[in-house]
Tab-separated table of C-alpha atoms in Angstrom:
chain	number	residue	atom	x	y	z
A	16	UNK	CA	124.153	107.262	79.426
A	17	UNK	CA	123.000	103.452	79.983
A	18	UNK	CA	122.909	104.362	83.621
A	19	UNK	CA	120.576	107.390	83.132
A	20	UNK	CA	117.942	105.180	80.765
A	21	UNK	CA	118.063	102.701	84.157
A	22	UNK	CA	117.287	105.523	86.302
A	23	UNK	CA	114.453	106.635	84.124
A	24	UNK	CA	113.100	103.290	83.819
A	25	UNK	CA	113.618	102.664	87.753
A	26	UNK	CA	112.078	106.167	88.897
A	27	UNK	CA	108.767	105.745	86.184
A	28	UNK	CA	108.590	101.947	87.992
A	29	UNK	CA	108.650	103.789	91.466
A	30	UNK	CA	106.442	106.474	90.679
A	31	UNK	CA	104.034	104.189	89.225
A	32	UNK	CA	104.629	101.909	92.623
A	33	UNK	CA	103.740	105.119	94.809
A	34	UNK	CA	100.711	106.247	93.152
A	35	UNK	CA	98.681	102.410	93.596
A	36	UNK	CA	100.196	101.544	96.882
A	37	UNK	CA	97.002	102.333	98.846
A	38	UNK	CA	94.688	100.992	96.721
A	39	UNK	CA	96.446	98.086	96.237
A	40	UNK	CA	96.434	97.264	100.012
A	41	UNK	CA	92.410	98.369	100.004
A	42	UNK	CA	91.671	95.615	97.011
A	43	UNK	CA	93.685	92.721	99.021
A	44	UNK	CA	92.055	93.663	102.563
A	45	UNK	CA	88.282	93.291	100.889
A	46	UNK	CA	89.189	89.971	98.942
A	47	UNK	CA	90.739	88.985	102.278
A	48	UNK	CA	87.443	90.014	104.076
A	49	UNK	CA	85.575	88.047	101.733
A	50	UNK	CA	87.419	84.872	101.217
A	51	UNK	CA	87.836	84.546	104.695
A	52	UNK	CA	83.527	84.301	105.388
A	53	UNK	CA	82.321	82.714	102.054
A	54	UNK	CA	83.391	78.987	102.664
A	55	UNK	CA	84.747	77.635	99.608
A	56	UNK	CA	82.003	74.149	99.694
A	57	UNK	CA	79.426	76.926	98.929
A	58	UNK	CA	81.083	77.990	95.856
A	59	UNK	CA	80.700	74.580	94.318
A	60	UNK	CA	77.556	74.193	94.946
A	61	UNK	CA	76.174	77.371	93.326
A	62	UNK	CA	78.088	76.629	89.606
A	63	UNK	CA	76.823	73.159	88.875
A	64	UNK	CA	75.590	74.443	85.442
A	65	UNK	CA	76.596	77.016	82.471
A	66	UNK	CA	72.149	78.664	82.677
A	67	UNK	CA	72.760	82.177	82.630
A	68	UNK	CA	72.241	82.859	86.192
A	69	UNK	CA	75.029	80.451	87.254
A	70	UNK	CA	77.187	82.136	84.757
A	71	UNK	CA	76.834	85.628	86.554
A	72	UNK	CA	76.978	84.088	90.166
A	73	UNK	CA	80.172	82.032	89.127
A	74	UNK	CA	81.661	85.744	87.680
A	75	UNK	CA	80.646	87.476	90.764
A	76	UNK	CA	82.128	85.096	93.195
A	77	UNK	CA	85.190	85.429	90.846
A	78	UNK	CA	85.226	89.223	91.011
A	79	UNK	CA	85.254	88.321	95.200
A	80	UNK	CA	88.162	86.489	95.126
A	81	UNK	CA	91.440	86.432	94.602
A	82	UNK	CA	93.134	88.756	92.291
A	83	UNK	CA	96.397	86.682	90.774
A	84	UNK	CA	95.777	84.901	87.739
A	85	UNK	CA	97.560	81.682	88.530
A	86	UNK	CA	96.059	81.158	91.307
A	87	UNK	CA	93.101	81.549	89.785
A	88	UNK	CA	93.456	79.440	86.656
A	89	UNK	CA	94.259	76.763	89.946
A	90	UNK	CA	91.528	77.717	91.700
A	91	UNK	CA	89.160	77.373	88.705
A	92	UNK	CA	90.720	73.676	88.032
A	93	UNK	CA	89.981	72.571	91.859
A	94	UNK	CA	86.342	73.846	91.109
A	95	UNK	CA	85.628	72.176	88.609
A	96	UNK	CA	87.205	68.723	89.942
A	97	UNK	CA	85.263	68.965	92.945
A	98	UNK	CA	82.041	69.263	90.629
A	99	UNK	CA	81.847	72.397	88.708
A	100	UNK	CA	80.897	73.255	85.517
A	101	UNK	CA	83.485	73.941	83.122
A	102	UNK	CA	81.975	76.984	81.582
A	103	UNK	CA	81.075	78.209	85.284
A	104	UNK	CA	84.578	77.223	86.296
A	105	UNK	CA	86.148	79.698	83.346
A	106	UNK	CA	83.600	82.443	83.999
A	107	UNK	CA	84.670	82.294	88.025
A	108	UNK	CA	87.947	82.476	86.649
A	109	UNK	CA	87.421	85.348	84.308
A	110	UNK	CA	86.011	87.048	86.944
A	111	UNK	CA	88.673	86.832	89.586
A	112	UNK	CA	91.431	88.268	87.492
A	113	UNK	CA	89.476	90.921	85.315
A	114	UNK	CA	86.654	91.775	87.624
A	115	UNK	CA	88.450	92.477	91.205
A	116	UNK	CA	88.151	95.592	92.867
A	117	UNK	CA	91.709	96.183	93.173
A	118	UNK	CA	92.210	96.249	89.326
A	119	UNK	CA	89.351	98.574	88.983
A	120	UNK	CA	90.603	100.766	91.622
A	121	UNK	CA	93.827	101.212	90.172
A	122	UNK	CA	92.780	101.346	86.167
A	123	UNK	CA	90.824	104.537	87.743
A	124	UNK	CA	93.608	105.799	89.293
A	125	UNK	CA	96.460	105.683	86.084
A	126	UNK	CA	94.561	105.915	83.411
A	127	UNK	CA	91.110	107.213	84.539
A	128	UNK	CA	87.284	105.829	85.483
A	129	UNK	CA	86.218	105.567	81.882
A	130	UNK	CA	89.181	102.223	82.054
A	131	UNK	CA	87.774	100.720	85.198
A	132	UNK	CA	84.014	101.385	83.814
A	133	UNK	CA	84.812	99.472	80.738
A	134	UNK	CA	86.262	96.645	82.260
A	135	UNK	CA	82.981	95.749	84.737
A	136	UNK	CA	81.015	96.218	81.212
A	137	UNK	CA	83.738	94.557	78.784
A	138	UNK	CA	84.410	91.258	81.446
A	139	UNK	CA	80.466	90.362	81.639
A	140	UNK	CA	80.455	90.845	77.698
A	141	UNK	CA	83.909	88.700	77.588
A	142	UNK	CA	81.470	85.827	79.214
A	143	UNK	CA	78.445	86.011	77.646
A	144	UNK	CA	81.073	85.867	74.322
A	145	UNK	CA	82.890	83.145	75.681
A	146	UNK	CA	79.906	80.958	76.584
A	147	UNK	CA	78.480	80.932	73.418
A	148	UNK	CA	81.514	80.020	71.551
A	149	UNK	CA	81.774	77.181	74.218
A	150	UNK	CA	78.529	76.436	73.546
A	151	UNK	CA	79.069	75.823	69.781
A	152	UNK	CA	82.760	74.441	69.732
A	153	UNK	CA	83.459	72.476	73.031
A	154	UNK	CA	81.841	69.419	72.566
A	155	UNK	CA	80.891	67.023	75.864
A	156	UNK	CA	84.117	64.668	74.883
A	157	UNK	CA	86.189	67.346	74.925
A	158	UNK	CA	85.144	68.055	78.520
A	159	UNK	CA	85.497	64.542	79.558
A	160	UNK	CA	88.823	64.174	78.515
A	161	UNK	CA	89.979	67.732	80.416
A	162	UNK	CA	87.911	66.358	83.355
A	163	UNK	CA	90.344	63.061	83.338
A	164	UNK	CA	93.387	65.569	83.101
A	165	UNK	CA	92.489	67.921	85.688
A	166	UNK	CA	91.688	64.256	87.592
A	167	UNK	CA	95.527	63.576	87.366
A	168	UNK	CA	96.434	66.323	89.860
A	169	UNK	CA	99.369	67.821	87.904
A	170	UNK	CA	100.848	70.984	89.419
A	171	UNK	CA	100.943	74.129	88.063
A	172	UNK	CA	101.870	77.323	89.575
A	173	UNK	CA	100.232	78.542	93.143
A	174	UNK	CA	98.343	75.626	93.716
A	175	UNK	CA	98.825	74.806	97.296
A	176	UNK	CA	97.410	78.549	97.462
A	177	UNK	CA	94.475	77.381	95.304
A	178	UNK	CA	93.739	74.839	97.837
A	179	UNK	CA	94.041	76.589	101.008
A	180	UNK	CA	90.300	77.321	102.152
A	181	UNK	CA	91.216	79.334	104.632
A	182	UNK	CA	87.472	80.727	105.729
A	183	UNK	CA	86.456	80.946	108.973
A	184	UNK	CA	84.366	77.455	109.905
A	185	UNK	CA	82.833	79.296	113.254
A	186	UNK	CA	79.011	79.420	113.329
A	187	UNK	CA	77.110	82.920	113.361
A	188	UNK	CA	76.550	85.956	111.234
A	189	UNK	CA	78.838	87.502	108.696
A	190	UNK	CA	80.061	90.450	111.237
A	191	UNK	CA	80.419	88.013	114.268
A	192	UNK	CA	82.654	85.729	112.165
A	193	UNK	CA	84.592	88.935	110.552
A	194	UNK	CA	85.365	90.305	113.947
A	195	UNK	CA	85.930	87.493	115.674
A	196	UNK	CA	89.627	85.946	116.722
A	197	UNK	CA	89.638	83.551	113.889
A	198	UNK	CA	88.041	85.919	111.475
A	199	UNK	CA	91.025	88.136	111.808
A	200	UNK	CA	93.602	85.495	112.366
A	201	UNK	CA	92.075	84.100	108.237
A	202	UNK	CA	91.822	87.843	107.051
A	203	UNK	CA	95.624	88.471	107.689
A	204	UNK	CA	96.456	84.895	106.125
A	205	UNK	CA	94.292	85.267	103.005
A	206	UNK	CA	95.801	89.072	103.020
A	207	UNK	CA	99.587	87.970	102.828
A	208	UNK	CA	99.050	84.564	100.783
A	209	UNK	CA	97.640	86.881	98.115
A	210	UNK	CA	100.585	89.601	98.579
A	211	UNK	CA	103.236	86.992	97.550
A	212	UNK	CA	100.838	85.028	94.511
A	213	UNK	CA	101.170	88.390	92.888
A	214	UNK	CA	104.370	90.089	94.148
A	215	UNK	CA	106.267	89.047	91.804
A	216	UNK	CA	104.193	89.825	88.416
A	217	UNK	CA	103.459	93.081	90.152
A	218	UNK	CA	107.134	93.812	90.060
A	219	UNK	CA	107.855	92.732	86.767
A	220	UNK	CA	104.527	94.617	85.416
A	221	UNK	CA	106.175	97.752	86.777
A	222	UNK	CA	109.692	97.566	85.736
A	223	UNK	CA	108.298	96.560	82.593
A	224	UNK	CA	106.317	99.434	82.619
A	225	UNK	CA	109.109	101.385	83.433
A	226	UNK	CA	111.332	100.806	81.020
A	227	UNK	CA	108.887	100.655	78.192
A	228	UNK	CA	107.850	104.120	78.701
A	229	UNK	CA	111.552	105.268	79.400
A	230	UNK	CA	112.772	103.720	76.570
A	231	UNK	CA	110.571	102.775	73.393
A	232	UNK	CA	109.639	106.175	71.449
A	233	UNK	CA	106.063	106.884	71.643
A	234	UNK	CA	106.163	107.441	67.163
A	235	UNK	CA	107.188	103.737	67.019
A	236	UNK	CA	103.983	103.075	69.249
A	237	UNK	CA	101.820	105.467	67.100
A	238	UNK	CA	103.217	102.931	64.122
A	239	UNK	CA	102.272	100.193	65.699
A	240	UNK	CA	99.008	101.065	66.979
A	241	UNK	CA	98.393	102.619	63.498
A	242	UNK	CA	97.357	105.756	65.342
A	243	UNK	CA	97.162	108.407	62.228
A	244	UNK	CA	93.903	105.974	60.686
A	245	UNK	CA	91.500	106.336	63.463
A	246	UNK	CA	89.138	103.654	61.820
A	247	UNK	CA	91.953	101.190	61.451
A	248	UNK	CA	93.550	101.642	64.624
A	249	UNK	CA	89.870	100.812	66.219
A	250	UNK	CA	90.091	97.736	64.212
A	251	UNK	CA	93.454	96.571	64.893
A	252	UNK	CA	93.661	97.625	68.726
A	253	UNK	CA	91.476	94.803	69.593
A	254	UNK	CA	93.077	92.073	67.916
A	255	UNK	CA	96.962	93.155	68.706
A	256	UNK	CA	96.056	94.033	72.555
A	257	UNK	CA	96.001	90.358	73.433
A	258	UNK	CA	98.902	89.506	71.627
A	259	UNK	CA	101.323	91.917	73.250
A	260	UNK	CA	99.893	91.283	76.513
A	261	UNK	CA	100.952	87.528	75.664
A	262	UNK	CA	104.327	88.157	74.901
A	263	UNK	CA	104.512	90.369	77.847
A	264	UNK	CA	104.585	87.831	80.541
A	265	UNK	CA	102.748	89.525	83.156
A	266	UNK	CA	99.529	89.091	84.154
A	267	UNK	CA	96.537	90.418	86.292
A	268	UNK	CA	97.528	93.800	88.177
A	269	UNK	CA	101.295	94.105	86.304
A	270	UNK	CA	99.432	94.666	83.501
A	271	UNK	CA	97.896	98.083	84.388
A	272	UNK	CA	100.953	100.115	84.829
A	273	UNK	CA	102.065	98.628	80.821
A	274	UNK	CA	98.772	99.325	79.678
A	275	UNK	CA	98.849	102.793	80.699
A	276	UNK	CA	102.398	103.070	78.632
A	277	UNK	CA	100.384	101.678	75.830
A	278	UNK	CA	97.453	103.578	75.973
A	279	UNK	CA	99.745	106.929	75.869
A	280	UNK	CA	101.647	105.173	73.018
A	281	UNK	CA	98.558	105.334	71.041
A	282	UNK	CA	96.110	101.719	71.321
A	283	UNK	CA	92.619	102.139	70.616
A	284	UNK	CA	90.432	102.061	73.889
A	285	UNK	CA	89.079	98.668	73.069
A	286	UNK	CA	92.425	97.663	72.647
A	287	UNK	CA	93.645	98.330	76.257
A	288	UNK	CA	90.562	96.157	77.581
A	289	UNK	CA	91.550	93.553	75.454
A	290	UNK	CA	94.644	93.367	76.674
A	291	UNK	CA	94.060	93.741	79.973
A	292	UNK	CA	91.878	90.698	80.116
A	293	UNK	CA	94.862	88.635	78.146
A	294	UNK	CA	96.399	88.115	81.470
A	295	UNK	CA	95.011	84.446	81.335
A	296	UNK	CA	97.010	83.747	78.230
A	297	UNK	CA	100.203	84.592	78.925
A	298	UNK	CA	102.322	81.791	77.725
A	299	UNK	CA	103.240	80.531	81.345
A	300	UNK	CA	99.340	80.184	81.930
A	301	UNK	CA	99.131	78.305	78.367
A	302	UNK	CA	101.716	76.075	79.519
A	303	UNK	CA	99.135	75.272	82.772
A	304	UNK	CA	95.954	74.706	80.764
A	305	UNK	CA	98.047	72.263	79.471
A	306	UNK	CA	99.309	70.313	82.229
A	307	UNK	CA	95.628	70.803	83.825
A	308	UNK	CA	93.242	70.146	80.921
A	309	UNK	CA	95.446	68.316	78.362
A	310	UNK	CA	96.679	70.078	74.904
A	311	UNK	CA	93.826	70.124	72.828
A	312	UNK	CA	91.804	71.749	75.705
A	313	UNK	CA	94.282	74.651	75.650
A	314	UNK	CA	94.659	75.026	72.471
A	315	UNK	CA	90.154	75.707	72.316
A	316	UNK	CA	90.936	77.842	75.589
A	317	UNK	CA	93.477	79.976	73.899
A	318	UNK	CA	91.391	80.303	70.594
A	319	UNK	CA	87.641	81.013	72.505
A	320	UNK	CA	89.407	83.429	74.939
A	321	UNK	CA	91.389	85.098	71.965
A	322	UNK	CA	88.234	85.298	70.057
A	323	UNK	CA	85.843	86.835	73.226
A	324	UNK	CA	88.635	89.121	74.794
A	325	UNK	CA	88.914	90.844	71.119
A	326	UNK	CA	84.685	90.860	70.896
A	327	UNK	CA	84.757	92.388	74.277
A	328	UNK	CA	87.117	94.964	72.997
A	329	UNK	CA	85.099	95.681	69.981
A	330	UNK	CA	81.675	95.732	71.823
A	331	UNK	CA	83.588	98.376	74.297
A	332	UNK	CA	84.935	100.064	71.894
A	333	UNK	CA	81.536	100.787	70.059
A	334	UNK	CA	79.406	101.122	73.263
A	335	UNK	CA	81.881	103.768	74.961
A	336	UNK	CA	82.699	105.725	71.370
A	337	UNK	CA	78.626	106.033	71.057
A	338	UNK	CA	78.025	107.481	74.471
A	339	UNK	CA	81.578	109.604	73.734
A	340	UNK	CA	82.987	108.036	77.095
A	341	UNK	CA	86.483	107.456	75.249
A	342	UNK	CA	89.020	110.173	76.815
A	343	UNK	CA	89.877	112.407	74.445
A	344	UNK	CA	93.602	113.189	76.460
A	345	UNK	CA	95.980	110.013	76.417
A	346	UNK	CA	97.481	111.193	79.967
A	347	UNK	CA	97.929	108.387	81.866
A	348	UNK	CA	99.854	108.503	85.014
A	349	UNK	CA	103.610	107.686	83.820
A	350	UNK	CA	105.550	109.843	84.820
A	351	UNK	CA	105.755	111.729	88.056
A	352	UNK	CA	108.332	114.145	89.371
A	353	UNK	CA	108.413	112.870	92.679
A	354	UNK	CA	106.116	111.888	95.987
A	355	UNK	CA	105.148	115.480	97.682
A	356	UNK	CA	102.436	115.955	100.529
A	357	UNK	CA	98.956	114.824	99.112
A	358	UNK	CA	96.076	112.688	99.363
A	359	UNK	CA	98.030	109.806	97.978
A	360	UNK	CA	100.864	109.991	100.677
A	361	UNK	CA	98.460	110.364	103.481
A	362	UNK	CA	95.970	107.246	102.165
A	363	UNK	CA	99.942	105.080	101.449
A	364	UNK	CA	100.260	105.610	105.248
A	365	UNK	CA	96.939	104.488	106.582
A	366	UNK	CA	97.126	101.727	104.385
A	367	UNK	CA	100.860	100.546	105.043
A	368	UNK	CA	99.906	100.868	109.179
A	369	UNK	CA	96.727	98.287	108.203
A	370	UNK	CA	99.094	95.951	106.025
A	371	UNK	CA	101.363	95.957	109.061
A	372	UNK	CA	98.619	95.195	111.523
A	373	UNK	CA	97.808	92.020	109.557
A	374	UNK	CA	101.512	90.865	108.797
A	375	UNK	CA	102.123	90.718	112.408
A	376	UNK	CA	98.784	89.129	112.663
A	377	UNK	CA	100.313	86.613	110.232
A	378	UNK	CA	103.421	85.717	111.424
A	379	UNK	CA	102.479	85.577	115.012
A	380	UNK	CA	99.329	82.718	114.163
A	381	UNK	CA	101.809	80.538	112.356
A	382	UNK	CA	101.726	81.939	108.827
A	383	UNK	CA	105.030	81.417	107.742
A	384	UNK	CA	104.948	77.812	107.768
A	385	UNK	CA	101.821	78.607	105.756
A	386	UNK	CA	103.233	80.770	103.328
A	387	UNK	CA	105.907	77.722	102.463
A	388	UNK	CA	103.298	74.923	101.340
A	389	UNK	CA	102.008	77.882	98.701
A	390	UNK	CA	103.404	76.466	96.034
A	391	UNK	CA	103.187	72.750	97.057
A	392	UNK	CA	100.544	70.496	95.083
A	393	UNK	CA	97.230	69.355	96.583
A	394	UNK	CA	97.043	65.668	97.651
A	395	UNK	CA	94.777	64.469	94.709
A	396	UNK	CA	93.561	61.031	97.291
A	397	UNK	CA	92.922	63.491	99.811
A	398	UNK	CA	91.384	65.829	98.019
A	399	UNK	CA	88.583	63.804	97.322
A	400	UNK	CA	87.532	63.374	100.569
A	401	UNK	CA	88.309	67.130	101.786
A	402	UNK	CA	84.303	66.816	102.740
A	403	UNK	CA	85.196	65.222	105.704
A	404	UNK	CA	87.953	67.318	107.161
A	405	UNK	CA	86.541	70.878	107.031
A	406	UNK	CA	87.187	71.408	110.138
A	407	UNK	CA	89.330	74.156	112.370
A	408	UNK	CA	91.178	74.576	115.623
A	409	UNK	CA	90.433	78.019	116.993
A	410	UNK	CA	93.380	77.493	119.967
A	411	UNK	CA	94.149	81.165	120.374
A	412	UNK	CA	92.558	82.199	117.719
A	413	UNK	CA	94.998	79.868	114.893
A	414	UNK	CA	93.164	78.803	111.671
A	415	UNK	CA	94.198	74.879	110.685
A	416	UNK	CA	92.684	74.040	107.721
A	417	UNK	CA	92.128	70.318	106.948
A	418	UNK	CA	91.071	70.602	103.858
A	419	UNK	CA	93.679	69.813	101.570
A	420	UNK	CA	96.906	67.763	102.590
A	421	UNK	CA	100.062	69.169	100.710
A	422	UNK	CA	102.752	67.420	99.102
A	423	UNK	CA	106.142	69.841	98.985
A	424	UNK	CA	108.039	71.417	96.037
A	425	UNK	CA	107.162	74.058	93.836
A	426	UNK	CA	105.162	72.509	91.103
């Protein structure tokens, strides 16, 4: 009997596994593309402030980067070190966990396009939330004192991936640095560095997923999500989402497949946005705002993110349910009986041939010893003076990045 519940669990996990395999490999190949021509210097310079504008350039470079939420809550600290604003820092990293292609790509896939339309309207919303209630709670001392803490240097989780910029430092247009020897030799590395940030929570999201659909009744769901009083299940979707996606441990893309088990278990529609954008409170991450901006910092990030992520929810919630964009069905993709001949299998081959084109890439330009200083902390003396080292050897077409010296163990 015990063995059969495994098997469910295990064959829901590898269904699940089967059906986003493509896309997944289509979302990491454009933020590869991407991080490897927009030089990370530039970034800085365009979030100096929390004006409006910056605000949605800081959330769009987000959504064009990387995709794991540790390494983005790292990459958000070295931003803001190396001069950005705070509020610009958090919407960049808002944006590069909620916002990616990848996640959109796949919410449309399980659960449907209404999912991956309301997250590119509920993350925007999330920030424009989020920046007021900065505005009006985080005073300038409070900053000051999280500046001195991120100062420290203290390792978190994926940091020495946070401070790889691995960009291409030729001159020329876009295309010419895309295509040229570099440009694909910093595609395959950003490609593969972002594989193994989110490998793991990937796995766990799915097995999760799994056995949460194989296991837990849908009625006790439809108890929980209060599911028989429509108007009270709106209300309380939005507020519970982010708390089960804390306790839940996995973050950014792990959390689609489990929020497809808990849409079908019966959450309001807000309340699967909300959760979806709790990724950056899942205790692990609580424990690195923490380390990087001191405890009284995280405890205002975990109340002003609480507070927007559930506004988001509402304001999706009310926006989609007025334009009657809420499915109607709760069928998303959980169960299948097995891979057969279709679009899917044919797109999971292309796909697995291009991921196999740029692992070889990878290991044969010296990525492995790469792929070890990952989680290694960034040299904070060094750091301050990565102005002066972005340079790059192009000898057969190897990126060496200067800008960041590493220090090993796993932080």
């Amino acid at each position: 009997m015990a063995m059969n519940a495994i098997g469910r669990a295990l064959t829901l996990a590898g269904s699940m596994t089967w059906e986003i395999l493509w896309a997944l490999i289509l979302g990491f190949t454009l933020s590869a593309v991407v991080q490897a021509v927009v030089r990370r210097s530039t970034i800085v310079g365009l979030m100096g402030d929390d004006r409006p504008r910056t605000l949605a350039i800081a959330t769009g470079l987000g959504a064009a980067s990387s995709s794991c939420s540790y390494a983005a809550v790292a990459l958000a600290r070295s931003l803001f070190r190396k001069g950005a604003n705070f509020t610009a820092a958090m919407a960049f990293e808002i944006g590069s966990t909620n916002l990616v292609i990848e996640l959109g790509i796949i919410m449309a896939l399980l659960m449907g396009w209404q999912f991956t339309a309301a997250e590119f309207v509920g993350g925007p919303l999330m920030i424009v939330v989020l920046a007021v209630l900065f505005r009006l709670f985080v005073r300038s001392r409070l900053i000051d004192a999280a500046r001195q803490q991120a100062d420290r240097g203290l390792a978190g989780s994926m940091e020495g991936h946070a401070a790889m910029d691995m960009s291409v430092q030729r001159q020329g247009s876009f295309w010419q640095r895309l295509f040229s020897p570099e440009g694909f030799t910093s595609v395959s590395h950003v490609f593969v560095m972002e594989w193994t940030a989110i490998l793991r929570d990937l796995v766990l999201g799915l097995l999760i997923a799994g056995a949460i659909g194989a296991w837990v009744p849908e009625t006790l769901w439809q108890n929980f999500f209060l599911t028989d009083h429509p108007t009270l299940a709106a209300l309380w979707g939005p507020i519970v989402g982010p708390l089960v996606a804390i306790a839940s441990f996995v973050c950014s893309i792990g959390n689609v497949p489990l929020a497809a088990v808990l849409w079908n278990g019966g959450i309001s529609f807000g309340g699967v946005i909300a959760f979806i954008f709790a990724d950056l409170l899942i205790l692990p991450i609580l424990n690195i705002y923490r380390k990087y901006y001191g405890t009284k910092m995280m405890l205002m990030l975990l109340g002003t993110f609480y507070a927007a992520m559930a506004a988001a929810g509402y304001l999706v919630e009310i926006l989609f349910g007025t334009t009657g964009l809420i499915p109607a069905e709760r069928n998303a993709t959980v169960m299948y009986a097995g891979i057969s001949w279709n679009y899917t299998t044919w797109l999971n081959i292309v796909f697995l041939a291009l991921a196999a084109v740029l692992v070889a890439r990878f290991i044969t330009t010296g990525g492995i010893a790469m792929l070890k200083m990952m989680g290694g902390s960034p040299d904070t003396e060094h750091d301050h003076h990565h102005h002066h080292h972005e340079t790059a050897a192009h000898d057969h077409g190897t990126v060496h990045d200067h800008d960041t010296a590493y220090k090993g163990g796993n932080g």
